[in-house]
XYZ file of C-alpha atoms in Angstrom:
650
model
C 83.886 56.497 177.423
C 87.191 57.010 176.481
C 90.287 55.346 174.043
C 92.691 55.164 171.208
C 92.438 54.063 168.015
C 95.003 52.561 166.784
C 96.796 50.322 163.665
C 100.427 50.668 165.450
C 100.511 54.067 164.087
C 97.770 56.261 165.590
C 94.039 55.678 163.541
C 93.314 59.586 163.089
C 90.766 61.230 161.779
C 88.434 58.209 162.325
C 84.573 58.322 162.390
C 83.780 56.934 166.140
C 80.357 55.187 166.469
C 79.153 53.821 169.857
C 76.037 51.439 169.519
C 74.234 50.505 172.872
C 72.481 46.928 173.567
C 69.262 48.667 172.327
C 70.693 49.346 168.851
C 70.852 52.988 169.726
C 73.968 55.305 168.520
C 75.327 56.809 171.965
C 77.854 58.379 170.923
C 79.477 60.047 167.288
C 82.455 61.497 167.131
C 86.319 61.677 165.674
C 89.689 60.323 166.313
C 92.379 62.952 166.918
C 95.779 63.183 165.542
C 96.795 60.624 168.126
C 93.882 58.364 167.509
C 92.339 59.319 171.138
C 88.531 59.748 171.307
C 86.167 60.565 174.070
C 82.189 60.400 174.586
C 79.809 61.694 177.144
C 77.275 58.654 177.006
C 73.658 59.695 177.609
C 72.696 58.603 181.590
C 70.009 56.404 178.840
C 72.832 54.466 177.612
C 72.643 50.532 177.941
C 75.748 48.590 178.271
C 77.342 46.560 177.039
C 78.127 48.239 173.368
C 79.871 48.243 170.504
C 82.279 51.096 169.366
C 83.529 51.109 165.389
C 86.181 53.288 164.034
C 86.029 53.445 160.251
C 88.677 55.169 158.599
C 88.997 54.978 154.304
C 88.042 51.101 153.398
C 88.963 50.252 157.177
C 86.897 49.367 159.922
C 87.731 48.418 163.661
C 86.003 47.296 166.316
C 85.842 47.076 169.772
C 83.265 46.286 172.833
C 82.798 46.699 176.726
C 80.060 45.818 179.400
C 80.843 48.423 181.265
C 77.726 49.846 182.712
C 80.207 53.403 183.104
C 81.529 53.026 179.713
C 85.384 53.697 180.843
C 88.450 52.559 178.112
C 87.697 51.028 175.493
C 90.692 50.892 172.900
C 90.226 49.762 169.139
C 92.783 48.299 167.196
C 92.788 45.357 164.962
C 93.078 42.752 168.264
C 90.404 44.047 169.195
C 88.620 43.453 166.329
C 89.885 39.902 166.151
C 88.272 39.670 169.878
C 84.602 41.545 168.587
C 84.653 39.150 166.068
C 85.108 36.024 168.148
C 82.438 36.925 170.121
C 79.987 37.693 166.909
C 77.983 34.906 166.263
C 78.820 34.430 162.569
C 82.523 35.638 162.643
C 81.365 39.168 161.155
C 82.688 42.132 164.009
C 79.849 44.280 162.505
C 77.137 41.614 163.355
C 77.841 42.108 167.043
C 75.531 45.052 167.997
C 72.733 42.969 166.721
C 73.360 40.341 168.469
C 73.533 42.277 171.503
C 70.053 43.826 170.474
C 68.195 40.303 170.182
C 70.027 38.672 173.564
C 72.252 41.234 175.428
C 72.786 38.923 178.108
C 75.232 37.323 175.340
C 77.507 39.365 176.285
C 78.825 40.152 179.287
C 82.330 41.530 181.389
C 83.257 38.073 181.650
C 83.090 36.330 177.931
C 84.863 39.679 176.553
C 87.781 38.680 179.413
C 87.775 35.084 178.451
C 88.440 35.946 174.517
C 90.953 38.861 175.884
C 92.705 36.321 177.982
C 92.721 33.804 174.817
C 94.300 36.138 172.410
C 96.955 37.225 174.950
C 97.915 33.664 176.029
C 98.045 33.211 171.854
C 100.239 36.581 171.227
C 102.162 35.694 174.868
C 105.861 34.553 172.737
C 105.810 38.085 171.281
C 104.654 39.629 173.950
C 107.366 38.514 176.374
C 109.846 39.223 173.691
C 108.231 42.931 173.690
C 107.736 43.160 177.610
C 104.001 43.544 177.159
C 102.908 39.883 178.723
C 100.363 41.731 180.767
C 99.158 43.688 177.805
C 94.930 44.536 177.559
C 94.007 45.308 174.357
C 90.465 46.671 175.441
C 90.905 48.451 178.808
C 94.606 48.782 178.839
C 96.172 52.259 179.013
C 97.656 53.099 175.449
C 99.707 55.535 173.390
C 99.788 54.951 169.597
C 103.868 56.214 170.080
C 105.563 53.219 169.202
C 106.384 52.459 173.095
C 104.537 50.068 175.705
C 101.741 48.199 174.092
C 101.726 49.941 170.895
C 105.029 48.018 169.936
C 102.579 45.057 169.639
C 100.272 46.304 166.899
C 103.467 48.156 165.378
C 105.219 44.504 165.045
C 102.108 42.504 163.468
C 99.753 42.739 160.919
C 95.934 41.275 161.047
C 93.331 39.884 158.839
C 89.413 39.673 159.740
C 88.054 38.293 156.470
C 83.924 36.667 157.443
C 82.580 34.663 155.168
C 78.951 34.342 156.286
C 79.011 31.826 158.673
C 82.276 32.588 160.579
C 85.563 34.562 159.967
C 89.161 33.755 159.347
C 91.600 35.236 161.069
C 95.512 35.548 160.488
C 98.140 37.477 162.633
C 101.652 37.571 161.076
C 104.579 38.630 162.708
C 106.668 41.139 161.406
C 109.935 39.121 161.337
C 112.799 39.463 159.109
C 113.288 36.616 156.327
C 116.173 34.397 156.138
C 115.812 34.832 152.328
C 113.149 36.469 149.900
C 111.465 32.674 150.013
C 111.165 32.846 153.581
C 107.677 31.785 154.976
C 106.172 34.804 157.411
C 105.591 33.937 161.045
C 101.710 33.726 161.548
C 98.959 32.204 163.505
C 95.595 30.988 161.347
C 92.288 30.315 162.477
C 88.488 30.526 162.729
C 86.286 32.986 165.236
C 84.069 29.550 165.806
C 87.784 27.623 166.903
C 86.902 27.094 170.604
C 90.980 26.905 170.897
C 93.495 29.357 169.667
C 96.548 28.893 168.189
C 99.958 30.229 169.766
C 103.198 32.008 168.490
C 106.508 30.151 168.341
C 108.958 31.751 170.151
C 109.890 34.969 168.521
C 113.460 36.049 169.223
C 114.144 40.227 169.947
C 116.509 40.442 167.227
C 113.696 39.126 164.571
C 111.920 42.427 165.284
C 114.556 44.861 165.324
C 113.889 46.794 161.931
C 110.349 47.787 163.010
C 110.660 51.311 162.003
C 108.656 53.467 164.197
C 105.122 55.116 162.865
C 106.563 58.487 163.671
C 109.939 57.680 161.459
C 106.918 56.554 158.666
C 105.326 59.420 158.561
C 107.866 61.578 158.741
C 109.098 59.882 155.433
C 106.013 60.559 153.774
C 105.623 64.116 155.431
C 108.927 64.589 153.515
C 107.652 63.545 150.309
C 104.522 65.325 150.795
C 106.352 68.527 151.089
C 108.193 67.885 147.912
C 104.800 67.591 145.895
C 103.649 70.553 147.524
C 106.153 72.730 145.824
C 105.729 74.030 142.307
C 106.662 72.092 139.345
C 109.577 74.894 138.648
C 110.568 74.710 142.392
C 110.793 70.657 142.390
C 112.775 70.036 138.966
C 114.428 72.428 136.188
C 111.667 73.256 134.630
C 110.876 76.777 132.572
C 107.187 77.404 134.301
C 104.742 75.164 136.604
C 102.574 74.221 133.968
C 103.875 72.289 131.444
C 105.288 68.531 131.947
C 108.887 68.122 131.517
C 111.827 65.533 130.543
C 114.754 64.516 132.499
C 116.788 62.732 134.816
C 117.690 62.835 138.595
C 120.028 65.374 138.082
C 117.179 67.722 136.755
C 115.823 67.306 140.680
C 116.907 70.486 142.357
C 114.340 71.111 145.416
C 116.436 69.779 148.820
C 112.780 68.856 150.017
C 112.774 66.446 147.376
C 116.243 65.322 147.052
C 116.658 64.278 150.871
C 114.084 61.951 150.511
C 115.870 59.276 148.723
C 119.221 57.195 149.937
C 122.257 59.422 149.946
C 119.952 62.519 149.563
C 120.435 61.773 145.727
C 117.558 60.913 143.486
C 119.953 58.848 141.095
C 120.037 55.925 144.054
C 116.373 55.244 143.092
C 116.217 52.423 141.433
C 112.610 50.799 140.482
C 111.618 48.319 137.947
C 114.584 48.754 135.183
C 114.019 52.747 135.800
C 116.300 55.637 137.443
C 114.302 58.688 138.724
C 113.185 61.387 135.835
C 111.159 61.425 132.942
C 111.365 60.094 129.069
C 108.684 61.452 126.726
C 106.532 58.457 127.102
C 106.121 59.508 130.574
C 107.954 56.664 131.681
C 110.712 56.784 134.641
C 110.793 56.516 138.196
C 109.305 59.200 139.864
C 108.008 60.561 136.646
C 105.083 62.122 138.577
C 108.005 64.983 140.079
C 108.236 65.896 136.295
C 104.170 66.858 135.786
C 102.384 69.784 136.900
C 99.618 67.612 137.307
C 101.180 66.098 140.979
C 101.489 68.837 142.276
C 100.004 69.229 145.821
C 99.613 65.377 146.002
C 99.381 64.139 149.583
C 101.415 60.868 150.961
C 99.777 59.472 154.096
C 98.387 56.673 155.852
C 102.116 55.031 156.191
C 102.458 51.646 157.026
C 105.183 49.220 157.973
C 104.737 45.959 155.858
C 107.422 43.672 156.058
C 111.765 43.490 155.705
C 113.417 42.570 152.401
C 115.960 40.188 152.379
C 118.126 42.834 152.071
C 117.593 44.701 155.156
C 114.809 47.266 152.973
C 111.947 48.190 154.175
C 108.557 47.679 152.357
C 105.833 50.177 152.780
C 102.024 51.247 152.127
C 100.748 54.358 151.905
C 97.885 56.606 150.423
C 98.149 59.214 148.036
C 95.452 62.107 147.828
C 95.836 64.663 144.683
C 93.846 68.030 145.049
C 90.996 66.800 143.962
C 90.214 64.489 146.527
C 91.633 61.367 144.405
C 92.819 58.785 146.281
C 94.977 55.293 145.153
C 96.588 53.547 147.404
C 100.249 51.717 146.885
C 103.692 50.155 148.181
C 107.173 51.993 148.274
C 110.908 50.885 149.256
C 112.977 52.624 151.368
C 115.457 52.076 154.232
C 116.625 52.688 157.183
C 119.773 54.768 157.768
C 120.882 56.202 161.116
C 116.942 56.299 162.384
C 115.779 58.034 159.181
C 113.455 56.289 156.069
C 115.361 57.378 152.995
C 113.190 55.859 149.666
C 115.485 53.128 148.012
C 113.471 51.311 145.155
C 112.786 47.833 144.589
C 116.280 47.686 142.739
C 114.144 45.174 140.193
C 115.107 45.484 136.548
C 112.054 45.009 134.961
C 107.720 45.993 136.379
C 106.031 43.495 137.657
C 103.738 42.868 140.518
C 101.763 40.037 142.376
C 98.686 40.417 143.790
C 95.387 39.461 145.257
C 92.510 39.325 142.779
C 88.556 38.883 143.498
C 86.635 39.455 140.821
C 83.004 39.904 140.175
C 82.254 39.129 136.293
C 78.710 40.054 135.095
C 77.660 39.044 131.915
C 74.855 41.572 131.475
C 73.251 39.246 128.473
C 72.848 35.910 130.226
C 72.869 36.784 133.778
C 72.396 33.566 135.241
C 76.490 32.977 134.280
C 77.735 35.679 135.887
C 79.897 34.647 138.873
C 83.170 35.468 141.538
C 86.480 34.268 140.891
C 89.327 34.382 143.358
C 93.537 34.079 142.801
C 96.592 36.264 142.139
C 96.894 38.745 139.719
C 100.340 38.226 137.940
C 100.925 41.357 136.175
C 104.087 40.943 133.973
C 104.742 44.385 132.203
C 105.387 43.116 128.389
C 108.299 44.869 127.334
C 109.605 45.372 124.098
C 111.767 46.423 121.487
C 112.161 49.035 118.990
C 109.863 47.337 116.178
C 106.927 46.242 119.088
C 108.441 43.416 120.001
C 108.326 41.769 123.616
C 111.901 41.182 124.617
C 110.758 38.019 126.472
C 110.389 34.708 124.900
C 108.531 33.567 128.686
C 108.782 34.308 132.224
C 108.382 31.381 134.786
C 105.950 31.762 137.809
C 107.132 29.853 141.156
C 104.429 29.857 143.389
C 104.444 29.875 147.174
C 103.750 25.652 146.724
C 106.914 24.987 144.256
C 104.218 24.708 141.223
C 105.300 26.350 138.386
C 103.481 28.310 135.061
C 104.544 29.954 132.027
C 103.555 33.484 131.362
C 104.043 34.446 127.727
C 104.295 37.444 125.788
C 100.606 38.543 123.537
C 101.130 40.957 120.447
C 98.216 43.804 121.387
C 98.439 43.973 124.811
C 100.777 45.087 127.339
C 101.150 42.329 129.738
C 101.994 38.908 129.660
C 99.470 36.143 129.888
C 99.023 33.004 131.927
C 100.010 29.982 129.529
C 97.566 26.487 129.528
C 99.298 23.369 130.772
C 101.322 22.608 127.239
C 103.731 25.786 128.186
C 102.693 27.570 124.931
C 99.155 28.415 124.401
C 98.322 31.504 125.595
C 95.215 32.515 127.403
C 93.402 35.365 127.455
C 94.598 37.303 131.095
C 97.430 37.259 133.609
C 94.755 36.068 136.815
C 96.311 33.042 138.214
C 92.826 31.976 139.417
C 92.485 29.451 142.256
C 89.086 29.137 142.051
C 85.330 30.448 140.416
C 81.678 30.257 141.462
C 78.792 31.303 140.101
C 76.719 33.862 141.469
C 73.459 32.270 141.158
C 74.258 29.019 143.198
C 71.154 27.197 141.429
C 73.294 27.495 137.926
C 75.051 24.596 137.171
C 78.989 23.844 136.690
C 81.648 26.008 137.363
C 82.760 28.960 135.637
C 85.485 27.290 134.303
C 83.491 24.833 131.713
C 83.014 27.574 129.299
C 85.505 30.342 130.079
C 88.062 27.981 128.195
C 90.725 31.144 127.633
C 91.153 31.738 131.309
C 93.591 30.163 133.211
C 91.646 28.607 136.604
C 94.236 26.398 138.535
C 93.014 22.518 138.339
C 92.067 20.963 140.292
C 90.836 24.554 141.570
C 91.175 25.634 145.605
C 88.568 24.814 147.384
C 87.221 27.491 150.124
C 88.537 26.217 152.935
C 92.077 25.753 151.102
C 91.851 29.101 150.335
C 91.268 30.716 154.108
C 94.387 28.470 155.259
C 96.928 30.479 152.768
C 99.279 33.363 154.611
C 98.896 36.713 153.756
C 102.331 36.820 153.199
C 103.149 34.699 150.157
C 106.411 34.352 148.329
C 106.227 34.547 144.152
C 109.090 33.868 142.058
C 109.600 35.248 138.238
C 112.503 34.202 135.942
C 112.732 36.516 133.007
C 113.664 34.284 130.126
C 114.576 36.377 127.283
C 113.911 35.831 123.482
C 116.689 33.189 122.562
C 117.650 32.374 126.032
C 116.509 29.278 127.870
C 114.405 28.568 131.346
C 117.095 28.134 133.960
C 119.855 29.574 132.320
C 122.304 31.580 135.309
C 122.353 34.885 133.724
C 118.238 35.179 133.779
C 116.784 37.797 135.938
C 115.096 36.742 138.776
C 112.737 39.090 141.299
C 110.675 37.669 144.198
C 106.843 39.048 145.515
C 105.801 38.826 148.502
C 101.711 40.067 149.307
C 100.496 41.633 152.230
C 97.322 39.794 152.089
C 95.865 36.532 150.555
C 93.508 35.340 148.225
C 89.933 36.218 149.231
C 87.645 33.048 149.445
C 85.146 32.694 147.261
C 82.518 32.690 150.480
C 84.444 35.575 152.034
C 83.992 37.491 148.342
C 80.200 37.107 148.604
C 79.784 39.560 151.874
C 81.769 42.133 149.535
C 79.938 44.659 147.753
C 81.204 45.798 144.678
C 80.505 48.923 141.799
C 77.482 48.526 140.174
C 75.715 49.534 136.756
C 72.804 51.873 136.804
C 69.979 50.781 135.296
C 69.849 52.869 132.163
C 73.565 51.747 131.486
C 72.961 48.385 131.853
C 69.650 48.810 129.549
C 71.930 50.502 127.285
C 74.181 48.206 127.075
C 72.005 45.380 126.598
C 70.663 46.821 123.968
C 73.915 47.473 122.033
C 75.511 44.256 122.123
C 72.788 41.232 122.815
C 72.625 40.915 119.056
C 76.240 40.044 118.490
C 77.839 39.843 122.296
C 79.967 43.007 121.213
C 80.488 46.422 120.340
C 81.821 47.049 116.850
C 83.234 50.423 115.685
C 82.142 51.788 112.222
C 84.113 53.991 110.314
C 86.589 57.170 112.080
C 84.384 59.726 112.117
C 85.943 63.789 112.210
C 82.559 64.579 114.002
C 81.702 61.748 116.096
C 85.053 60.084 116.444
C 85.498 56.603 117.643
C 85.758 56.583 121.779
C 84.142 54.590 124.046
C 82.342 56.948 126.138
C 81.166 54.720 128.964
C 77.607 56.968 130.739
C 74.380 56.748 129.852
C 72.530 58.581 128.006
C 72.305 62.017 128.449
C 75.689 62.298 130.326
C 74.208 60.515 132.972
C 75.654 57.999 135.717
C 77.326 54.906 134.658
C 77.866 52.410 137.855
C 77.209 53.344 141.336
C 79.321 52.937 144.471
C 77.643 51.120 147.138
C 77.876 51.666 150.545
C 81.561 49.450 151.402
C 82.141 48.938 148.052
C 85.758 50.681 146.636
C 85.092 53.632 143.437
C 87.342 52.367 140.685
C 90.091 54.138 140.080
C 90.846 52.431 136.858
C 89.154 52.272 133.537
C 89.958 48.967 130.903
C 87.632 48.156 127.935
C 89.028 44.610 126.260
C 88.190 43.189 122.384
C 89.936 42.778 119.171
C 91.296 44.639 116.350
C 89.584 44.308 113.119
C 90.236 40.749 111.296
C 93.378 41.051 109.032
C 91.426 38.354 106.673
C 88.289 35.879 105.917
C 88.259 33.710 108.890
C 90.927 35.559 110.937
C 90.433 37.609 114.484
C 91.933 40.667 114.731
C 94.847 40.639 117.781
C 93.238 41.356 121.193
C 93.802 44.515 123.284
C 93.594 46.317 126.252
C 93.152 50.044 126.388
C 93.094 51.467 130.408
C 92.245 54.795 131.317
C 91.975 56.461 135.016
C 89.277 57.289 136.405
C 88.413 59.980 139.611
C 87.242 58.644 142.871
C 84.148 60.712 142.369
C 83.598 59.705 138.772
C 80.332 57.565 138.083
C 81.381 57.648 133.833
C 84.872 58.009 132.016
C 85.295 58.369 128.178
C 88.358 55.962 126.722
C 90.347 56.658 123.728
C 92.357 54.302 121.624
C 95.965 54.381 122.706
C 98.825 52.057 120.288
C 100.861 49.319 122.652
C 103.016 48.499 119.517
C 104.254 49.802 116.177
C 102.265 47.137 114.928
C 98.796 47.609 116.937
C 95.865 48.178 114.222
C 93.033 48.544 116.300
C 93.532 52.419 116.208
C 93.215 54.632 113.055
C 95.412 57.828 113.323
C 93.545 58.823 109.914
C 91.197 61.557 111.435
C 93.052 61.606 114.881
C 93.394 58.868 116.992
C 90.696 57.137 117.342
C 89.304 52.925 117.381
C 89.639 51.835 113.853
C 86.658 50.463 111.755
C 85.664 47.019 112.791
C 87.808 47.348 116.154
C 85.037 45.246 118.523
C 84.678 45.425 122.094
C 83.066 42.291 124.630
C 84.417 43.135 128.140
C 84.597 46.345 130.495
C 86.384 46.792 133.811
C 86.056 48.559 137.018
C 89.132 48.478 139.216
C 90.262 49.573 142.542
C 92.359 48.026 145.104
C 92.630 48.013 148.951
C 95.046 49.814 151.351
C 96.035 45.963 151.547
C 96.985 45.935 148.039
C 93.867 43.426 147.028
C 92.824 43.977 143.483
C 89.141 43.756 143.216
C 87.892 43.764 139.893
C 84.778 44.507 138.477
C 83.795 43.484 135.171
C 81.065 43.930 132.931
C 81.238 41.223 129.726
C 78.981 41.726 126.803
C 79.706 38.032 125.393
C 76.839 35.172 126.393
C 76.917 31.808 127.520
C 74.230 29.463 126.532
């Protein structure tokens, strides 16, 4: 048995797994730089089987009855065509299905859900000149030519959700304007009928860069990390952060990768490359000894701007084995990715959000929520003040809400219907279950300082959303008025939806160890808190989240995502009788092979009391903390969330 593995760029350096109908692994082995795999089968190998390729948090499937094994290509269509033919939508449920019945599947229903999702694909295809394409047994070159201009030009979604899974393919068109619904097909793996294209014209998919022009982009910016601090920027020695500006860039391996092979085009959220002494500024990473040897990979083609830009994913991978994953600008001039920016003046970003909330003290209330995390950087002046009086969320619908500015913390906050009470987080949440479907309500009834969307998505609402969806934010400033011509607009568009709240179930997600939780319990079941005593020289005031004895914290189970980020949430000390202290957030990162992290208090504002500088920084005297997070998100840019809350419901 023999293939390619393949996302539109080549799927390399993927574990290869090839399960017979008996359940038995025939065959283990890796992609190679070209995504091509072979296996000897065993002469005791059973058709028909199931072949995975699993590659960082992705997983693809494919199948054949082939009693000689032969091609067998996997790519995401494929996995859209293992997953039709799984009985409950899930692609990894298939070799056990095969096991209990393998007459289920046969040479002839894997050609009848083949021929289905070519006659659905066939507008693009005949644009392409691939109407006689065969994702399974087809021959195929992840290059960018023949067939492999079809997976280059879409992007696909396989999201189960126990009892079948929905499916998306968008096209990779370019928008009339920023607003500018994607192409895309929706539907079930149970639909007995599939939906088709519309027409797709040949000049809609003209911008798809290459994968080989991707990667060389981030092979160029790769080999700018690779070079010593001293080599990359003027700098006196490689290991000790610097300031400065785009000028200060001197290494050509890191100056021809931006527009005009001159870091001062970059332009990114209100920010020019270099490096203040807040280590804030574009490309401030170039500037830190700390990046150095950091590894860009994994590039993927997204979507166009309005503008003709291109937006892009990618992985980064420092030196020791960290990895985050994230989205870059850049554009195309004369064949060659140059990085651009976003060009927006101020941060901001929209994106997916599922969240798994347990409240370690009254268990039965812990629960999933699902929605969009709008994270509006809070920005402000010289004395701590936000320079925003609101900002005004358009959603993908037309619907509208007011994010406002919260002394403490350094985003903005979802406002409740009146426009001007704040609550307590930026998740525009669409909907909430909770865990233990025998509790009663919704999570809703008593989490009155979130904002949940009412009345709230249902499940089924949910699947039928695009990946691609269009946000709007218009950045009213303090003394300025919603709607006013000189506000600064920027639009959003995700790569992926919402997760349903069924879908979020069959995820697996960090979990406490049990001496943590224990210890946890124990701390805060009195008072649904943690409460700092006084600074302490000796023992200073940190949160120092392991158990004892240095031990574990949370474990990573098998799917689930480490966290790469580190948030403990509560309140300053009260200023008064009867007052609460201003909220906070305090975020620290955390290694992908970390299972603890300590936190210290860090100051958002001139004004921010729940640190005491008194005996060095540390979390002031009555400073209390309810709610921990664990966060990661996907090479698809979904933020999943995991927090532990100390606070009870009764």
């Amino acid at each position: 048995m023999s293939g390619v593995a393949a996302t539109g760029a080549p799927f390399a350096g993927a574990n290869i797994v090839v399960v017979d109908q008996t359940g038995a692994t025939v065959c283990t082995t890796q992609t190679d730089s070209a995504g091509a795999y072979a296996c000897a089968l065993p002469a005791s190998a059973k058709a028909p089987f199931v072949i995975t390729a699993q590659r960082d948090d992705l997983t693809l499937y494919s199948t054949t009855a082939s009693t000689t094994g032969g091609t067998a290509n996997v790519s995401p269509l494929t996995t859209i065509i293992v997953s039709r033919l799984s009985p409950d939508g899930n692609p990894a449920s298939l070799a056990g299905a095969i096991q209990a019945n393998p007459g289920a599947l046969t040479a002839a229903s894997i050609q009848q859900q083949v021929t289905s999702l070519v006659a659905a694909l066939q507008p693009l295809l005949s644009t392409l000149g691939q109407g006689t394409l065969d994702p399974v047994s087809g021959v195929f070159v992840a290059d960018g030519t023949g067939p492999d201009k079809v997976l280059d030009a879409i992007s696909v979604s396989v999201r189960p959700d126990g009892t079948a899974a929905n499916i998306e393919i968008t096209v990779k068109t370019v928008p009339a304007t920023e607003g500018s619904a994607p192409v895309s097909i929706t539907f079930r793996s149970s639909d007995s009928n599939t939906p088709t294209l519309p027409p797709i014209a040949a000049g809609d998919l003209a911008q798809v860069p290459s994968p080989a022009a991707v990667a060389a982009l981030f092979d160029k910016v790769t080999a700018c990390f690779a070079l010593p601090l001293s080599q990359r920027v003027n700098a006196p020695n490689d290991t000790s952060a610097v300031t400065g500006t785009a000028t200060d860039v001197i290494a050509p391996a890191c100056r021809t990768m931006f527009v005009g092979d001159d870091p001062g085009t970059y332009y990114q959220n209100g920010s020019y490359v270099g490096r203040d002494s807040s280590n804030a500024g574009a490309f401030a990473g170039l500037f830190r000894p700390g990046t150095t040897g950091l590894k860009w990979d994994r590039g993927n083609f997204e979507h166009v701007r309005a503008n003709g830009d291109l937006l892009l994913s990618y992985r980064t991978t420092d030196v020791s084995g960290n990895v985050d994953y994230d989205t870059i600008v850049a554009r195309n001039v004369n064949g060659t990715l140059k990085l651009s920016g976003n060009g927006y003046t101020y941060a901001a970003r929209v994106r997916p959000y599922s969240e798994h909330r347990e409240l370690i003290n009254t268990p039965d209330f812990s629960y999933y929520t699902t929605g969009y995390n709008v994270n509006i950087d809070n920005k402000t002046d010289g004395n701590g003040n936000s320079i925003f009086s609101q900002v005004v969320l358009t959603t993908p619908t037309g619907s509208t809400r007011v994010y406002l500015p919260t002394a403490g913390l350094s985003y903005l906050v979802a406002a409740k219907d009146d426009g001007v009470t704040p609550t307590s987080g930026s998740v525009f949440r669409l909907r909430g279950e909770y865990q233990n479907t025998a509790t009663a309500g919704n999570p809703s009834d008593r989490e009155s300082n979130l904002f949940f969307l009412s009345p709230q998505y249902s499940d089924a609402q949910i699947s039928a959303l695009n990946d691609q969806s269009v946000w709007k934010l218009e950045f009213v400033p303090v003394g300025g008025a919603v709607g006013n011509p000189g506000n600064v607009t920027q639009s959003y568009r995700t790569l992926s939806r919402a997760q349903s709240i069924g879908e979020i179930r069959q995820v697996a997600f960090v979990g406490l160890t049990a001496a943590m939780r224990s210890q946890l319990i124990s701390a805060s079941s009195a008072t649904g808190s943690f409460v700092f005593g006084a600074p302490s020289q000796n023992d200073p005031n940190l949160i120092d989240f392991s158990a004892d004895g240095n031990l574990d914290a949370w474990t990573v189970p098998q799917g689930a995502l480490p966290p790469t980020s580190f948030t403990a949430y509560g309140r300053a000390p009260s200023p008064g009788p009867g007052q609460q202290g201003a909220r906070f957030n305090d975020s620290t990162g955390v290694a992908s092979q970390a299972r603890s992290v300590v936190l210290r208090c860090s100051t958002q504002t001139v004004n921010d009391l729940h640190c005491d500088s008194s005996l060095g920084l540390q979390y002031a005297a009555g400073t209390s903390v309810n709610n921990f997070e664990l966060w990661a998100r996907t090479s698809r840019q979904l933020e999943v969330s995991k927090k532990v809350a100390l606070y009870e419901f009764h």
